[in-house]
Amino acid sequence: KGQDWCSGEAQGHLFQPPPFPIMMCGGPEACAHIHMLFSAAARQKIERHVTLTATGYIAETIVLEPELVQVLQKHVAGMHTRLIEGNPIREFDPLFYAIFHEKNMTMTVQNTSKGVLVTESASSPCAVAIAHAHSAVVTGFATRGMPEAHTTHPIPSSCPFSKPPSAGGMMGGGMMGGLMMGMMRGGMMGNGGMMGGGMGNGGMM
């Protein structure tokens, strides 16, 4: 049986199925939100203003289309919940693997009239480096959209732990390799997978 794909219409924006199976987005609604935000990025309708700090960063993300403000806010709230619960996404990407497995990071989210204000703080040199790298990648999502999502990102060299098994390109140890490793570790056949209980992996914070 083939993978389910996002399709349909949401918030008045017609969109085509993105090249992500739902399991990589975290569910149909989350997948739709990601695709709508990537489409807005392609139209240059998202702005980000980032200030790096000694412990992380402060980022304001603004959507120039009012009907998409709540979409952004729901997406960021969902990613924040995943971070708190340790429910990873994009595990094929080494940096995102590190984000969800690094315990020395906290995030606060504040909704604004045009988007969100996010503060990410870290308490170790490695975690600070991850936070800084995370802010840059999310800026890439906001400015480049889907092409950035198709890119894997390295774990900062200042981190002592080794790269996860998913490190590499999209078709090698990256997107496809990481998905297969995820299915073997706890995805399709494991306790948290399709055969055991649930699956999730794909994201703008």
PDB file of N, CA, C and O in Angstrom, residues 93-147:
ATOM      1  N   ASP A  93      17.349  14.272   9.302  1.00  0.00           N
ATOM      2  CA  ASP A  93      18.232  15.431   9.281  1.00  0.00           C
ATOM      3  C   ASP A  93      19.061  15.434  10.569  1.00  0.00           C
ATOM      4  O   ASP A  93      18.501  15.538  11.663  1.00  0.00           O
ATOM      5  N   PRO A  94      20.383  15.297  10.501  1.00  0.00           N
ATOM      6  CA  PRO A  94      21.205  15.215  11.712  1.00  0.00           C
ATOM      7  C   PRO A  94      20.959  16.346  12.710  1.00  0.00           C
ATOM      8  O   PRO A  94      20.900  16.108  13.914  1.00  0.00           O
ATOM      9  N   LEU A  95      20.801  17.583  12.220  1.00  0.00           N
ATOM     10  CA  LEU A  95      20.585  18.704  13.136  1.00  0.00           C
ATOM     11  C   LEU A  95      19.290  18.542  13.908  1.00  0.00           C
ATOM     12  O   LEU A  95      19.246  18.769  15.121  1.00  0.00           O
ATOM     13  N   PHE A  96      18.227  18.131  13.239  1.00  0.00           N
ATOM     14  CA  PHE A  96      16.944  17.975  13.928  1.00  0.00           C
ATOM     15  C   PHE A  96      16.958  16.772  14.856  1.00  0.00           C
ATOM     16  O   PHE A  96      16.291  16.784  15.902  1.00  0.00           O
ATOM     17  N   TYR A  97      17.718  15.749  14.491  1.00  0.00           N
ATOM     18  CA  TYR A  97      17.924  14.646  15.421  1.00  0.00           C
ATOM     19  C   TYR A  97      18.525  15.184  16.722  1.00  0.00           C
ATOM     20  O   TYR A  97      18.084  14.854  17.825  1.00  0.00           O
ATOM     21  N   ALA A  98      19.520  16.063  16.585  1.00  0.00           N
ATOM     22  CA  ALA A  98      20.188  16.628  17.759  1.00  0.00           C
ATOM     23  C   ALA A  98      19.259  17.538  18.550  1.00  0.00           C
ATOM     24  O   ALA A  98      19.255  17.524  19.788  1.00  0.00           O
ATOM     25  N   ILE A  99      18.443  18.330  17.853  1.00  0.00           N
ATOM     26  CA  ILE A  99      17.521  19.248  18.529  1.00  0.00           C
ATOM     27  C   ILE A  99      16.595  18.486  19.465  1.00  0.00           C
ATOM     28  O   ILE A  99      16.366  18.895  20.613  1.00  0.00           O
ATOM     29  N   PHE A 100      16.065  17.367  18.988  1.00  0.00           N
ATOM     30  CA  PHE A 100      15.092  16.632  19.795  1.00  0.00           C
ATOM     31  C   PHE A 100      15.732  15.699  20.825  1.00  0.00           C
ATOM     32  O   PHE A 100      15.042  15.182  21.704  1.00  0.00           O
ATOM     33  N   HIS A 101      17.046  15.489  20.728  1.00  0.00           N
ATOM     34  CA  HIS A 101      17.708  14.623  21.698  1.00  0.00           C
ATOM     35  C   HIS A 101      18.605  15.389  22.664  1.00  0.00           C
ATOM     36  O   HIS A 101      19.107  14.812  23.626  1.00  0.00           O
ATOM     37  N   GLU A 102      18.783  16.675  22.425  1.00  0.00           N
ATOM     38  CA  GLU A 102      19.574  17.519  23.327  1.00  0.00           C
ATOM     39  C   GLU A 102      18.652  18.029  24.435  1.00  0.00           C
ATOM     40  O   GLU A 102      17.647  18.678  24.175  1.00  0.00           O
ATOM     41  N   LYS A 103      18.983  17.709  25.690  1.00  0.00           N
ATOM     42  CA  LYS A 103      18.089  18.013  26.818  1.00  0.00           C
ATOM     43  C   LYS A 103      18.344  19.384  27.432  1.00  0.00           C
ATOM     44  O   LYS A 103      17.605  19.813  28.312  1.00  0.00           O
ATOM     45  N   ASN A 104      19.374  20.079  26.984  1.00  0.00           N
ATOM     46  CA  ASN A 104      19.736  21.346  27.619  1.00  0.00           C
ATOM     47  C   ASN A 104      19.192  22.556  26.859  1.00  0.00           C
ATOM     48  O   ASN A 104      19.836  23.597  26.771  1.00  0.00           O
ATOM     49  N   MET A 105      17.972  22.413  26.321  1.00  0.00           N
ATOM     50  CA  MET A 105      17.365  23.496  25.562  1.00  0.00           C
ATOM     51  C   MET A 105      15.930  23.726  25.997  1.00  0.00           C
ATOM     52  O   MET A 105      15.201  22.778  26.284  1.00  0.00           O
ATOM     53  N   THR A 106      15.516  24.982  26.068  1.00  0.00           N
ATOM     54  CA  THR A 106      14.134  25.337  26.375  1.00  0.00           C
ATOM     55  C   THR A 106      13.662  26.371  25.365  1.00  0.00           C
ATOM     56  O   THR A 106      14.465  27.117  24.797  1.00  0.00           O
ATOM     57  N   MET A 107      12.364  26.442  25.173  1.00  0.00           N
ATOM     58  CA  MET A 107      11.803  27.371  24.192  1.00  0.00           C
ATOM     59  C   MET A 107      10.539  28.006  24.752  1.00  0.00           C
ATOM     60  O   MET A 107       9.740  27.348  25.432  1.00  0.00           O
ATOM     61  N   THR A 108      10.359  29.288  24.500  1.00  0.00           N
ATOM     62  CA  THR A 108       9.107  29.973  24.818  1.00  0.00           C
ATOM     63  C   THR A 108       8.551  30.544  23.524  1.00  0.00           C
ATOM     64  O   THR A 108       9.299  30.975  22.650  1.00  0.00           O
ATOM     65  N   VAL A 109       7.223  30.535  23.403  1.00  0.00           N
ATOM     66  CA  VAL A 109       6.550  31.002  22.193  1.00  0.00           C
ATOM     67  C   VAL A 109       5.481  32.011  22.579  1.00  0.00           C
ATOM     68  O   VAL A 109       4.670  31.757  23.472  1.00  0.00           O
ATOM     69  N   GLN A 110       5.486  33.141  21.915  1.00  0.00           N
ATOM     70  CA  GLN A 110       4.489  34.178  22.143  1.00  0.00           C
ATOM     71  C   GLN A 110       3.867  34.563  20.806  1.00  0.00           C
ATOM     72  O   GLN A 110       4.568  34.943  19.872  1.00  0.00           O
ATOM     73  N   ASN A 111       2.540  34.452  20.718  1.00  0.00           N
ATOM     74  CA  ASN A 111       1.855  34.861  19.496  1.00  0.00           C
ATOM     75  C   ASN A 111       1.805  36.379  19.408  1.00  0.00           C
ATOM     76  O   ASN A 111       1.641  37.071  20.415  1.00  0.00           O
ATOM     77  N   THR A 112       1.948  36.901  18.206  1.00  0.00           N
ATOM     78  CA  THR A 112       1.839  38.324  17.948  1.00  0.00           C
ATOM     79  C   THR A 112       0.712  38.540  16.931  1.00  0.00           C
ATOM     80  O   THR A 112       0.129  37.583  16.419  1.00  0.00           O
ATOM     81  N   SER A 113       0.417  39.782  16.630  1.00  0.00           N
ATOM     82  CA  SER A 113      -0.673  40.077  15.695  1.00  0.00           C
ATOM     83  C   SER A 113      -0.362  39.606  14.278  1.00  0.00           C
ATOM     84  O   SER A 113      -1.274  39.351  13.487  1.00  0.00           O
ATOM     85  N   LYS A 114       0.931  39.448  13.961  1.00  0.00           N
ATOM     86  CA  LYS A 114       1.320  39.067  12.609  1.00  0.00           C
ATOM     87  C   LYS A 114       2.091  37.761  12.545  1.00  0.00           C
ATOM     88  O   LYS A 114       2.540  37.357  11.466  1.00  0.00           O
ATOM     89  N   GLY A 115       2.263  37.091  13.684  1.00  0.00           N
ATOM     90  CA  GLY A 115       3.026  35.845  13.654  1.00  0.00           C
ATOM     91  C   GLY A 115       3.387  35.347  15.032  1.00  0.00           C
ATOM     92  O   GLY A 115       2.520  35.234  15.907  1.00  0.00           O
ATOM     93  N   VAL A 116       4.685  35.076  15.242  1.00  0.00           N
ATOM     94  CA  VAL A 116       5.142  34.523  16.516  1.00  0.00           C
ATOM     95  C   VAL A 116       6.486  35.127  16.908  1.00  0.00           C
ATOM     96  O   VAL A 116       7.273  35.537  16.059  1.00  0.00           O
ATOM     97  N   LEU A 117       6.723  35.132  18.220  1.00  0.00           N
ATOM     98  CA  LEU A 117       8.012  35.519  18.778  1.00  0.00           C
ATOM     99  C   LEU A 117       8.523  34.331  19.570  1.00  0.00           C
ATOM    100  O   LEU A 117       7.880  33.879  20.521  1.00  0.00           O
ATOM    101  N   VAL A 118       9.661  33.795  19.166  1.00  0.00           N
ATOM    102  CA  VAL A 118      10.219  32.591  19.778  1.00  0.00           C
ATOM    103  C   VAL A 118      11.551  32.918  20.445  1.00  0.00           C
ATOM    104  O   VAL A 118      12.404  33.587  19.850  1.00  0.00           O
ATOM    105  N   THR A 119      11.710  32.444  21.673  1.00  0.00           N
ATOM    106  CA  THR A 119      12.989  32.548  22.380  1.00  0.00           C
ATOM    107  C   THR A 119      13.459  31.142  22.698  1.00  0.00           C
ATOM    108  O   THR A 119      12.746  30.366  23.336  1.00  0.00           O
ATOM    109  N   GLU A 120      14.639  30.802  22.216  1.00  0.00           N
ATOM    110  CA  GLU A 120      15.224  29.485  22.490  1.00  0.00           C
ATOM    111  C   GLU A 120      16.490  29.690  23.307  1.00  0.00           C
ATOM    112  O   GLU A 120      17.360  30.485  22.918  1.00  0.00           O
ATOM    113  N   SER A 121      16.547  29.001  24.440  1.00  0.00           N
ATOM    114  CA  SER A 121      17.683  29.153  25.360  1.00  0.00           C
ATOM    115  C   SER A 121      18.326  27.799  25.608  1.00  0.00           C
ATOM    116  O   SER A 121      17.656  26.767  25.613  1.00  0.00           O
ATOM    117  N   ALA A 122      19.631  27.809  25.826  1.00  0.00           N
ATOM    118  CA  ALA A 122      20.382  26.575  26.045  1.00  0.00           C
ATOM    119  C   ALA A 122      21.361  26.769  27.191  1.00  0.00           C
ATOM    120  O   ALA A 122      21.774  27.887  27.487  1.00  0.00           O
ATOM    121  N   SER A 123      21.734  25.655  27.822  1.00  0.00           N
ATOM    122  CA  SER A 123      22.575  25.733  29.015  1.00  0.00           C
ATOM    123  C   SER A 123      23.899  24.997  28.868  1.00  0.00           C
ATOM    124  O   SER A 123      24.574  24.736  29.861  1.00  0.00           O
ATOM    125  N   SER A 124      24.287  24.660  27.643  1.00  0.00           N
ATOM    126  CA  SER A 124      25.599  24.050  27.411  1.00  0.00           C
ATOM    127  C   SER A 124      26.128  24.583  26.084  1.00  0.00           C
ATOM    128  O   SER A 124      25.347  24.991  25.209  1.00  0.00           O
ATOM    129  N   PRO A 125      27.436  24.583  25.888  1.00  0.00           N
ATOM    130  CA  PRO A 125      27.995  25.077  24.613  1.00  0.00           C
ATOM    131  C   PRO A 125      27.444  24.345  23.392  1.00  0.00           C
ATOM    132  O   PRO A 125      27.166  24.965  22.369  1.00  0.00           O
ATOM    133  N   CYS A 126      27.288  23.036  23.496  1.00  0.00           N
ATOM    134  CA  CYS A 126      26.741  22.258  22.391  1.00  0.00           C
ATOM    135  C   CYS A 126      25.309  22.690  22.097  1.00  0.00           C
ATOM    136  O   CYS A 126      24.933  22.918  20.941  1.00  0.00           O
ATOM    137  N   ALA A 127      24.500  22.824  23.154  1.00  0.00           N
ATOM    138  CA  ALA A 127      23.101  23.192  22.973  1.00  0.00           C
ATOM    139  C   ALA A 127      22.967  24.595  22.384  1.00  0.00           C
ATOM    140  O   ALA A 127      22.085  24.854  21.568  1.00  0.00           O
ATOM    141  N   VAL A 128      23.837  25.510  22.787  1.00  0.00           N
ATOM    142  CA  VAL A 128      23.816  26.865  22.227  1.00  0.00           C
ATOM    143  C   VAL A 128      24.126  26.804  20.726  1.00  0.00           C
ATOM    144  O   VAL A 128      23.470  27.469  19.913  1.00  0.00           O
ATOM    145  N   ALA A 129      25.114  26.010  20.361  1.00  0.00           N
ATOM    146  CA  ALA A 129      25.477  25.866  18.959  1.00  0.00           C
ATOM    147  C   ALA A 129      24.318  25.273  18.158  1.00  0.00           C
ATOM    148  O   ALA A 129      24.056  25.682  17.022  1.00  0.00           O
ATOM    149  N   ILE A 130      23.625  24.302  18.745  1.00  0.00           N
ATOM    150  CA  ILE A 130      22.468  23.707  18.079  1.00  0.00           C
ATOM    151  C   ILE A 130      21.369  24.744  17.904  1.00  0.00           C
ATOM    152  O   ILE A 130      20.745  24.840  16.843  1.00  0.00           O
ATOM    153  N   ALA A 131      21.124  25.545  18.947  1.00  0.00           N
ATOM    154  CA  ALA A 131      20.100  26.591  18.860  1.00  0.00           C
ATOM    155  C   ALA A 131      20.426  27.594  17.766  1.00  0.00           C
ATOM    156  O   ALA A 131      19.552  27.989  16.980  1.00  0.00           O
ATOM    157  N   HIS A 132      21.681  28.013  17.689  1.00  0.00           N
ATOM    158  CA  HIS A 132      22.082  28.959  16.647  1.00  0.00           C
ATOM    159  C   HIS A 132      21.890  28.352  15.252  1.00  0.00           C
ATOM    160  O   HIS A 132      21.404  29.024  14.327  1.00  0.00           O
ATOM    161  N   ALA A 133      22.274  27.095  15.107  1.00  0.00           N
ATOM    162  CA  ALA A 133      22.114  26.425  13.818  1.00  0.00           C
ATOM    163  C   ALA A 133      20.632  26.260  13.477  1.00  0.00           C
ATOM    164  O   ALA A 133      20.222  26.431  12.320  1.00  0.00           O
ATOM    165  N   HIS A 134      19.835  25.949  14.493  1.00  0.00           N
ATOM    166  CA  HIS A 134      18.391  25.792  14.292  1.00  0.00           C
ATOM    167  C   HIS A 134      17.771  27.088  13.780  1.00  0.00           C
ATOM    168  O   HIS A 134      16.964  27.083  12.837  1.00  0.00           O
ATOM    169  N   SER A 135      18.164  28.220  14.354  1.00  0.00           N
ATOM    170  CA  SER A 135      17.610  29.509  13.935  1.00  0.00           C
ATOM    171  C   SER A 135      17.936  29.776  12.466  1.00  0.00           C
ATOM    172  O   SER A 135      17.095  30.283  11.715  1.00  0.00           O
ATOM    173  N   ALA A 136      19.137  29.423  12.044  1.00  0.00           N
ATOM    174  CA  ALA A 136      19.539  29.639  10.652  1.00  0.00           C
ATOM    175  C   ALA A 136      18.749  28.759   9.696  1.00  0.00           C
ATOM    176  O   ALA A 136      18.340  29.205   8.613  1.00  0.00           O
ATOM    177  N   VAL A 137      18.507  27.510  10.091  1.00  0.00           N
ATOM    178  CA  VAL A 137      17.761  26.593   9.227  1.00  0.00           C
ATOM    179  C   VAL A 137      16.309  27.042   9.095  1.00  0.00           C
ATOM    180  O   VAL A 137      15.730  27.020   8.001  1.00  0.00           O
ATOM    181  N   VAL A 138      15.701  27.470  10.206  1.00  0.00           N
ATOM    182  CA  VAL A 138      14.313  27.929  10.144  1.00  0.00           C
ATOM    183  C   VAL A 138      14.205  29.182   9.271  1.00  0.00           C
ATOM    184  O   VAL A 138      13.231  29.359   8.540  1.00  0.00           O
ATOM    185  N   THR A 139      15.208  30.039   9.345  1.00  0.00           N
ATOM    186  CA  THR A 139      15.240  31.184   8.434  1.00  0.00           C
ATOM    187  C   THR A 139      15.284  30.696   6.988  1.00  0.00           C
ATOM    188  O   THR A 139      14.635  31.270   6.103  1.00  0.00           O
ATOM    189  N   GLY A 140      16.013  29.628   6.739  1.00  0.00           N
ATOM    190  CA  GLY A 140      16.030  29.022   5.409  1.00  0.00           C
ATOM    191  C   GLY A 140      14.661  28.518   4.997  1.00  0.00           C
ATOM    192  O   GLY A 140      14.238  28.693   3.846  1.00  0.00           O
ATOM    193  N   PHE A 141      13.931  27.892   5.937  1.00  0.00           N
ATOM    194  CA  PHE A 141      12.569  27.456   5.639  1.00  0.00           C
ATOM    195  C   PHE A 141      11.700  28.656   5.249  1.00  0.00           C
ATOM    196  O   PHE A 141      10.892  28.582   4.320  1.00  0.00           O
ATOM    197  N   ALA A 142      11.860  29.764   5.996  1.00  0.00           N
ATOM    198  CA  ALA A 142      11.019  30.945   5.785  1.00  0.00           C
ATOM    199  C   ALA A 142      11.346  31.677   4.491  1.00  0.00           C
ATOM    200  O   ALA A 142      10.475  32.345   3.924  1.00  0.00           O
ATOM    201  N   THR A 143      12.578  31.570   4.032  1.00  0.00           N
ATOM    202  CA  THR A 143      12.988  32.312   2.840  1.00  0.00           C
ATOM    203  C   THR A 143      13.055  31.444   1.585  1.00  0.00           C
ATOM    204  O   THR A 143      12.784  31.932   0.482  1.00  0.00           O
ATOM    205  N   ARG A 144      13.392  30.160   1.760  1.00  0.00           N
ATOM    206  CA  ARG A 144      13.561  29.286   0.589  1.00  0.00           C
ATOM    207  C   ARG A 144      12.428  28.285   0.438  1.00  0.00           C
ATOM    208  O   ARG A 144      12.186  27.773  -0.649  1.00  0.00           O
ATOM    209  N   GLY A 145      11.748  27.970   1.550  1.00  0.00           N
ATOM    210  CA  GLY A 145      10.647  27.027   1.480  1.00  0.00           C
ATOM    211  C   GLY A 145      11.094  25.600   1.261  1.00  0.00           C
ATOM    212  O   GLY A 145      12.035  25.111   1.888  1.00  0.00           O
ATOM    213  N   MET A 146      10.431  24.915   0.327  1.00  0.00           N
ATOM    214  CA  MET A 146      10.651  23.487   0.112  1.00  0.00           C
ATOM    215  C   MET A 146      12.099  23.102  -0.188  1.00  0.00           C
ATOM    216  O   MET A 146      12.578  22.071   0.308  1.00  0.00           O
ATOM    217  N   PRO A 147      12.848  23.878  -0.991  1.00  0.00           N
ATOM    218  CA  PRO A 147      14.242  23.485  -1.246  1.00  0.00           C
ATOM    219  C   PRO A 147      15.062  23.335   0.040  1.00  0.00           C
ATOM    220  O   PRO A 147      15.909  22.441   0.125  1.00  0.00           O
TER     221      PRO A 147
END
